mmCIF file of C-alpha atoms and ligand atoms in Angstrom:
data_model
loop_
_atom_site.group_PDB
_atom_site.id
_atom_site.type_symbol
_atom_site.label_atom_id
_atom_site.label_comp_id
_atom_site.label_asym_id
_atom_site.label_seq_id
_atom_site.Cartn_x
_atom_site.Cartn_y
_atom_site.Cartn_z
ATOM 1 C CA MET A 1 39.634 -18.786 12.169
ATOM 2 C CA LYS A 2 42.922 -19.590 10.419
ATOM 3 C CA ARG A 3 44.101 -17.163 7.830
ATOM 4 C CA GLY A 4 42.744 -18.182 4.450
ATOM 5 C CA ALA A 5 40.203 -20.647 5.847
ATOM 6 C CA GLN A 6 36.682 -20.520 4.449
ATOM 7 C CA PRO A 7 34.029 -19.253 6.877
ATOM 8 C CA VAL A 8 31.908 -21.957 8.435
ATOM 9 C CA TYR A 9 28.175 -21.389 8.294
ATOM 10 C CA THR A 10 25.868 -23.031 10.748
ATOM 11 C CA PRO A 11 22.747 -24.029 8.841
ATOM 12 C CA VAL A 12 19.727 -22.108 10.088
ATOM 13 C CA ARG A 13 16.553 -23.856 9.118
ATOM 14 C CA PRO A 14 13.714 -21.370 8.625
ATOM 15 C CA LYS A 15 11.017 -21.862 11.200
ATOM 16 C CA LYS A 16 7.735 -23.075 9.848
ATOM 17 C CA GLU A 17 5.566 -21.385 12.418
ATOM 18 C CA MET A 18 4.659 -17.735 12.045
ATOM 19 C CA LEU A 19 6.401 -15.404 14.432
ATOM 20 C CA MET A 20 4.095 -12.516 13.659
ATOM 21 C CA ASP A 21 1.010 -12.307 15.813
ATOM 22 C CA ALA A 22 -1.851 -14.049 14.007
ATOM 23 C CA ARG A 23 -4.329 -11.167 14.340
ATOM 24 C CA VAL A 24 -1.784 -8.584 13.176
ATOM 25 C CA TYR A 25 -0.983 -10.832 10.232
ATOM 26 C CA GLU A 26 -4.652 -11.260 9.273
ATOM 27 C CA LEU A 27 -5.285 -7.510 9.445
ATOM 28 C CA LEU A 28 -2.208 -6.746 7.349
ATOM 29 C CA ASN A 29 -3.193 -9.353 4.786
ATOM 30 C CA ASP A 30 -6.782 -8.059 4.680
ATOM 31 C CA GLN A 31 -5.464 -4.552 4.138
ATOM 32 C CA ILE A 32 -4.003 -5.672 0.810
ATOM 33 C CA ASN A 33 -7.552 -6.455 -0.261
ATOM 34 C CA LYS A 34 -8.914 -3.200 1.153
ATOM 35 C CA GLU A 35 -6.328 -1.168 -0.738
ATOM 36 C CA LEU A 36 -7.021 -3.036 -3.964
ATOM 37 C CA TYR A 37 -10.727 -2.391 -3.455
ATOM 38 C CA SER A 38 -9.885 1.302 -2.953
ATOM 39 C CA SER A 39 -8.079 1.236 -6.272
ATOM 40 C CA TYR A 40 -11.079 -0.384 -7.932
ATOM 41 C CA LEU A 41 -13.438 2.115 -6.296
ATOM 42 C CA TYR A 42 -11.449 5.120 -7.480
ATOM 43 C CA LEU A 43 -11.223 3.681 -10.956
ATOM 44 C CA SER A 44 -15.031 3.627 -10.969
ATOM 45 C CA PHE A 45 -14.996 7.306 -9.934
ATOM 46 C CA ALA A 46 -12.623 8.027 -12.825
ATOM 47 C CA ASP A 47 -15.019 6.234 -15.166
ATOM 48 C CA TYR A 48 -17.926 8.340 -13.943
ATOM 49 C CA TYR A 49 -16.104 11.629 -14.548
ATOM 50 C CA GLU A 50 -14.706 10.432 -17.861
ATOM 51 C CA GLU A 51 -18.213 9.608 -19.051
ATOM 52 C CA GLU A 52 -19.436 13.006 -17.834
ATOM 53 C CA GLY A 53 -16.728 14.849 -19.776
ATOM 54 C CA LEU A 54 -14.623 15.942 -16.787
ATOM 55 C CA GLU A 55 -11.340 14.430 -17.849
ATOM 56 C CA GLY A 56 -9.324 16.291 -15.230
ATOM 57 C CA PHE A 57 -11.337 14.726 -12.402
ATOM 58 C CA ALA A 58 -10.998 11.393 -14.204
ATOM 59 C CA ASN A 59 -7.217 11.892 -14.246
ATOM 60 C CA TRP A 60 -7.210 12.669 -10.529
ATOM 61 C CA TYR A 61 -8.963 9.408 -9.692
ATOM 62 C CA GLU A 62 -6.953 7.330 -12.146
ATOM 63 C CA ILE A 63 -3.831 8.459 -10.296
ATOM 64 C CA GLN A 64 -5.572 7.828 -6.983
ATOM 65 C CA ALA A 65 -6.346 4.295 -8.169
ATOM 66 C CA LYS A 66 -2.656 3.745 -8.969
ATOM 67 C CA GLU A 67 -1.652 4.998 -5.537
ATOM 68 C CA GLU A 68 -4.084 2.623 -3.865
ATOM 69 C CA ARG A 69 -2.670 -0.292 -5.836
ATOM 70 C CA ASP A 70 0.763 0.847 -4.633
ATOM 71 C CA HIS A 71 -0.487 0.854 -1.060
ATOM 72 C CA ALA A 72 -1.551 -2.763 -1.532
ATOM 73 C CA LEU A 73 1.924 -3.597 -2.829
ATOM 74 C CA ILE A 74 3.537 -1.940 0.190
ATOM 75 C CA PHE A 75 1.518 -4.179 2.540
ATOM 76 C CA ARG A 76 2.299 -7.190 0.341
ATOM 77 C CA ASN A 77 6.020 -6.376 0.428
ATOM 78 C CA TYR A 78 5.929 -5.985 4.192
ATOM 79 C CA LEU A 79 4.435 -9.438 4.632
ATOM 80 C CA HIS A 80 7.007 -10.926 2.285
ATOM 81 C CA GLU A 81 9.833 -9.134 4.078
ATOM 82 C CA ASN A 82 8.654 -10.799 7.250
ATOM 83 C CA GLY A 83 8.393 -14.205 5.648
ATOM 84 C CA CYS A 84 4.599 -14.281 5.809
ATOM 85 C CA LYS A 85 2.401 -15.842 3.189
ATOM 86 C CA VAL A 86 0.248 -13.442 1.191
ATOM 87 C CA LYS A 87 -3.331 -14.592 0.605
ATOM 88 C CA LEU A 88 -5.036 -12.595 -2.129
ATOM 89 C CA LEU A 89 -8.787 -12.338 -1.648
ATOM 90 C CA ALA A 90 -11.659 -11.544 -4.030
ATOM 91 C CA ILE A 91 -12.178 -7.835 -4.679
ATOM 92 C CA ASP A 92 -15.713 -6.508 -4.258
ATOM 93 C CA GLN A 93 -17.474 -4.755 -7.122
ATOM 94 C CA PRO A 94 -17.822 -0.981 -6.622
ATOM 95 C CA ASP A 95 -21.561 -0.395 -6.492
ATOM 96 C CA LYS A 96 -21.921 3.365 -6.299
ATOM 97 C CA GLU A 97 -24.136 5.243 -8.756
ATOM 98 C CA PHE A 98 -23.785 9.013 -8.948
ATOM 99 C CA THR A 99 -26.158 11.745 -10.035
ATOM 100 C CA THR A 100 -24.052 14.822 -9.185
ATOM 101 C CA PHE A 101 -20.367 15.743 -9.533
ATOM 102 C CA LEU A 102 -20.198 16.214 -5.768
ATOM 103 C CA GLU A 103 -21.261 12.691 -4.817
ATOM 104 C CA PRO A 104 -18.025 10.844 -5.725
ATOM 105 C CA LEU A 105 -16.030 13.427 -3.782
ATOM 106 C CA GLU A 106 -18.151 12.895 -0.687
ATOM 107 C CA ALA A 107 -17.934 9.139 -1.134
ATOM 108 C CA ALA A 108 -14.139 9.451 -1.365
ATOM 109 C CA LEU A 109 -13.905 11.283 1.955
ATOM 110 C CA GLU A 110 -16.169 8.756 3.618
ATOM 111 C CA HIS A 111 -14.050 5.945 2.207
ATOM 112 C CA GLU A 112 -10.771 7.502 3.328
ATOM 113 C CA LYS A 113 -12.118 7.871 6.859
ATOM 114 C CA TYR A 114 -12.988 4.195 6.764
ATOM 115 C CA VAL A 115 -9.459 3.314 5.581
ATOM 116 C CA THR A 116 -8.023 5.442 8.375
ATOM 117 C CA SER A 117 -10.035 3.405 10.862
ATOM 118 C CA LEU A 118 -8.621 0.199 9.359
ATOM 119 C CA ILE A 119 -5.041 1.452 9.685
ATOM 120 C CA ASN A 120 -5.772 2.467 13.260
ATOM 121 C CA ASP A 121 -7.117 -1.014 13.976
ATOM 122 C CA ILE A 122 -3.921 -2.638 12.707
ATOM 123 C CA TYR A 123 -1.836 -0.201 14.716
ATOM 124 C CA ALA A 124 -3.823 -0.954 17.867
ATOM 125 C CA ALA A 125 -3.461 -4.716 17.331
ATOM 126 C CA ALA A 126 0.290 -4.333 16.807
ATOM 127 C CA ALA A 127 0.614 -2.163 19.904
ATOM 128 C CA GLU A 128 -1.256 -4.724 21.963
ATOM 129 C CA VAL A 129 1.375 -7.383 21.227
ATOM 130 C CA LYS A 130 4.314 -4.931 21.252
ATOM 131 C CA ASP A 131 4.977 -5.430 17.560
ATOM 132 C CA TYR A 132 7.060 -2.285 17.262
ATOM 133 C CA ARG A 133 8.239 -3.154 13.770
ATOM 134 C CA THR A 134 4.701 -3.148 12.419
ATOM 135 C CA MET A 135 3.861 0.036 14.313
ATOM 136 C CA LYS A 136 6.851 1.748 12.706
ATOM 137 C CA PHE A 137 5.850 0.383 9.303
ATOM 138 C CA LEU A 138 2.363 1.852 9.754
ATOM 139 C CA ASP A 139 3.632 5.333 10.581
ATOM 140 C CA TRP A 140 3.838 6.182 6.884
ATOM 141 C CA PHE A 141 0.228 5.125 6.366
ATOM 142 C CA ILE A 142 -0.979 7.192 9.300
ATOM 143 C CA GLU A 143 0.533 10.299 7.723
ATOM 144 C CA GLU A 144 -0.715 9.279 4.297
ATOM 145 C CA GLN A 145 -4.275 8.948 5.589
ATOM 146 C CA GLN A 146 -4.139 12.441 7.041
ATOM 147 C CA GLU A 147 -3.085 13.747 3.630
ATOM 148 C CA GLU A 148 -5.719 11.745 1.772
ATOM 149 C CA GLU A 149 -8.516 12.918 4.057
ATOM 150 C CA ASP A 150 -7.314 16.510 3.656
ATOM 151 C CA ASN A 151 -7.250 16.184 -0.129
ATOM 152 C CA ALA A 152 -10.706 14.620 -0.216
ATOM 153 C CA ASP A 153 -12.067 17.359 2.018
ATOM 154 C CA LYS A 154 -10.583 20.101 -0.181
ATOM 155 C CA MET A 155 -12.087 18.538 -3.302
ATOM 156 C CA ILE A 156 -15.525 18.731 -1.676
ATOM 157 C CA THR A 157 -15.065 22.314 -0.542
ATOM 158 C CA ARG A 158 -13.945 23.481 -3.957
ATOM 159 C CA MET A 159 -16.756 21.693 -5.749
ATOM 160 C CA LYS A 160 -19.282 23.274 -3.381
ATOM 161 C CA LEU A 161 -17.743 26.712 -3.932
ATOM 162 C CA PHE A 162 -17.230 26.600 -7.681
ATOM 163 C CA GLY A 163 -19.026 23.576 -9.094
ATOM 164 C CA SER A 164 -22.202 25.394 -10.049
ATOM 165 C CA ASP A 165 -20.339 27.802 -12.334
ATOM 166 C CA ALA A 166 -19.350 26.304 -15.701
ATOM 167 C CA LYS A 167 -16.183 28.374 -16.145
ATOM 168 C CA ALA A 168 -15.022 27.706 -12.576
ATOM 169 C CA LEU A 169 -15.783 24.018 -12.972
ATOM 170 C CA TYR A 170 -13.701 23.990 -16.155
ATOM 171 C CA ASP A 171 -10.786 25.556 -14.234
ATOM 172 C CA LEU A 172 -11.145 22.985 -11.458
ATOM 173 C CA ASP A 173 -11.061 20.230 -14.032
ATOM 174 C CA GLN A 174 -7.910 21.708 -15.579
ATOM 175 C CA GLU A 175 -6.242 21.771 -12.164
ATOM 176 C CA ASN A 176 -7.059 18.134 -11.596
ATOM 177 C CA ALA A 177 -5.765 17.292 -15.060
ATOM 178 C CA ALA A 178 -2.340 18.548 -13.954
ATOM 179 C CA ARG A 179 -1.966 15.946 -11.227
ATOM 180 C CA VAL A 180 0.899 13.544 -11.971
ATOM 181 C CA TYR A 181 1.612 10.121 -10.576
ATOM 182 C CA SER A 182 4.621 9.478 -8.387
ATOM 183 C CA VAL A 183 5.577 6.220 -6.712
ATOM 184 C CA PRO A 184 4.926 6.324 -2.943
ATOM 185 C CA SER A 185 8.216 6.530 -1.042
ATOM 186 C CA PRO A 186 8.039 3.110 0.718
ATOM 187 C CA LEU A 187 7.530 1.380 -2.619
ATOM 188 C CA ALA A 188 10.260 3.406 -4.318
ATOM 189 C CA ALA A 189 12.638 2.546 -1.465
ATOM 190 C CA ALA A 190 11.765 -1.151 -1.701
ATOM 191 C CA GLU A 191 12.379 -1.190 -5.433
ATOM 192 C CA GLU A 192 15.726 0.491 -4.963
ATOM 193 C CA ALA A 193 16.723 -1.895 -2.177
ATOM 194 C CA ALA A 194 15.734 -4.887 -4.307
ATOM 195 C CA SER A 195 17.981 -3.717 -7.082
ATOM 196 C CA VAL A 196 20.924 -3.218 -4.682
ATOM 197 C CA SER A 197 20.921 -6.619 -3.029
ATOM 198 C CA GLU A 198 19.759 -9.980 -4.221
ATOM 199 C CA LEU A 199 21.520 -11.755 -1.355
ATOM 200 C CA SER A 200 19.176 -11.013 1.492
ATOM 201 C CA ARG A 201 16.185 -13.188 1.996
ATOM 202 C CA PRO A 202 13.486 -13.185 4.673
ATOM 203 C CA ARG A 203 12.775 -15.997 7.075
ATOM 204 C CA PRO A 204 9.170 -16.940 7.737
ATOM 205 C CA CYS A 205 7.449 -14.221 9.756
ATOM 206 C CA GLY A 206 10.229 -12.637 11.722
ATOM 207 C CA GLY A 207 13.874 -11.809 11.260
ATOM 208 C CA VAL A 208 15.845 -11.381 8.077
ATOM 209 C CA PHE A 209 18.640 -13.739 7.193
ATOM 210 C CA SER A 210 21.432 -11.927 5.453
ATOM 211 C CA PHE A 211 25.126 -12.399 4.854
ATOM 212 C CA THR A 212 28.017 -10.729 3.147
ATOM 213 C CA ALA A 213 30.158 -13.735 2.253
ATOM 214 C CA ASN A 214 31.266 -14.544 -1.232
ATOM 215 C CA PRO A 215 28.251 -16.437 -2.565
ATOM 216 C CA GLY A 216 30.491 -18.527 -4.765
ATOM 217 C CA THR A 217 32.126 -20.194 -1.763
ATOM 218 C CA ALA A 218 29.239 -20.652 0.650
ATOM 219 C CA SER A 219 26.219 -22.850 0.772
ATOM 220 C CA LEU A 220 23.287 -23.017 3.097
ATOM 221 C CA LEU A 221 20.815 -25.837 3.532
ATOM 222 C CA GLY A 222 22.353 -27.508 0.549
ATOM 223 C CA ARG A 223 21.302 -24.734 -1.792
ATOM 224 C CA ASP A 224 23.689 -22.979 -4.074
ATOM 225 C CA LEU A 225 23.857 -19.369 -3.030
ATOM 226 C CA ALA A 226 25.658 -18.437 -6.201
ATOM 227 C CA ALA A 227 22.403 -19.226 -7.976
ATOM 228 C CA GLY A 228 20.675 -16.771 -5.677
ATOM 229 C CA LYS A 229 18.284 -19.364 -4.289
ATOM 230 C CA PHE A 230 17.159 -19.531 -0.713
ATOM 231 C CA ALA A 231 13.782 -20.889 0.237
HETATM 232 FE FE1 FEO B 1 -4.714 3.596 0.691
HETATM 233 FE FE2 FEO B 1 -6.539 6.081 0.259
HETATM 234 O O1 FEO B 1 -5.948 4.715 1.385
#
């Protein structure tokens, strides 16, 4: 290129067809719904404890509900990053009724084991089609599920050990009241990345189109990059 000449960009028209395997895509999209249901479920647990006067346990599950919503957003972001369309589905109504303080804790462990099986299913589907990107993406969730099952299991153990004693139950509730919310690392990283660069946009289901040219001098597909538009 001659000195001073403007770079020439070859228009790259985004492909309409999905490059992500259809089954992997469906499972990832469904997982958004499953995580949102988890959030809804844990909010119902928080309601139960709130109404029973155990505000610490209610706090624990309110934070858990936020984390589950965050998990949904992480899956949603991943689909967007890969240019895939997100289809939001109806969220089921939590239908559990509890008669003891232990029951929500046991239901939580059962639910987390179910979620682990869902993550494993996505991982297996991705492995089958050698979708290494999705497998790597899921690594965080595999570790997260281990932690969530461990936490759920400990909650059960402690309730069984101390729940029948009023003073010990009060202490347990105080401990749970101390739990604070923090944004899961993949979501925090995505938010930071979004604030760093507005000039990187995904192509439909596979590959990320990005450039470093002066947006004021380049155009692509007839769209003005200076306006930050690329669709
Ligand atoms: Fe998002 Fe508790 O699984």
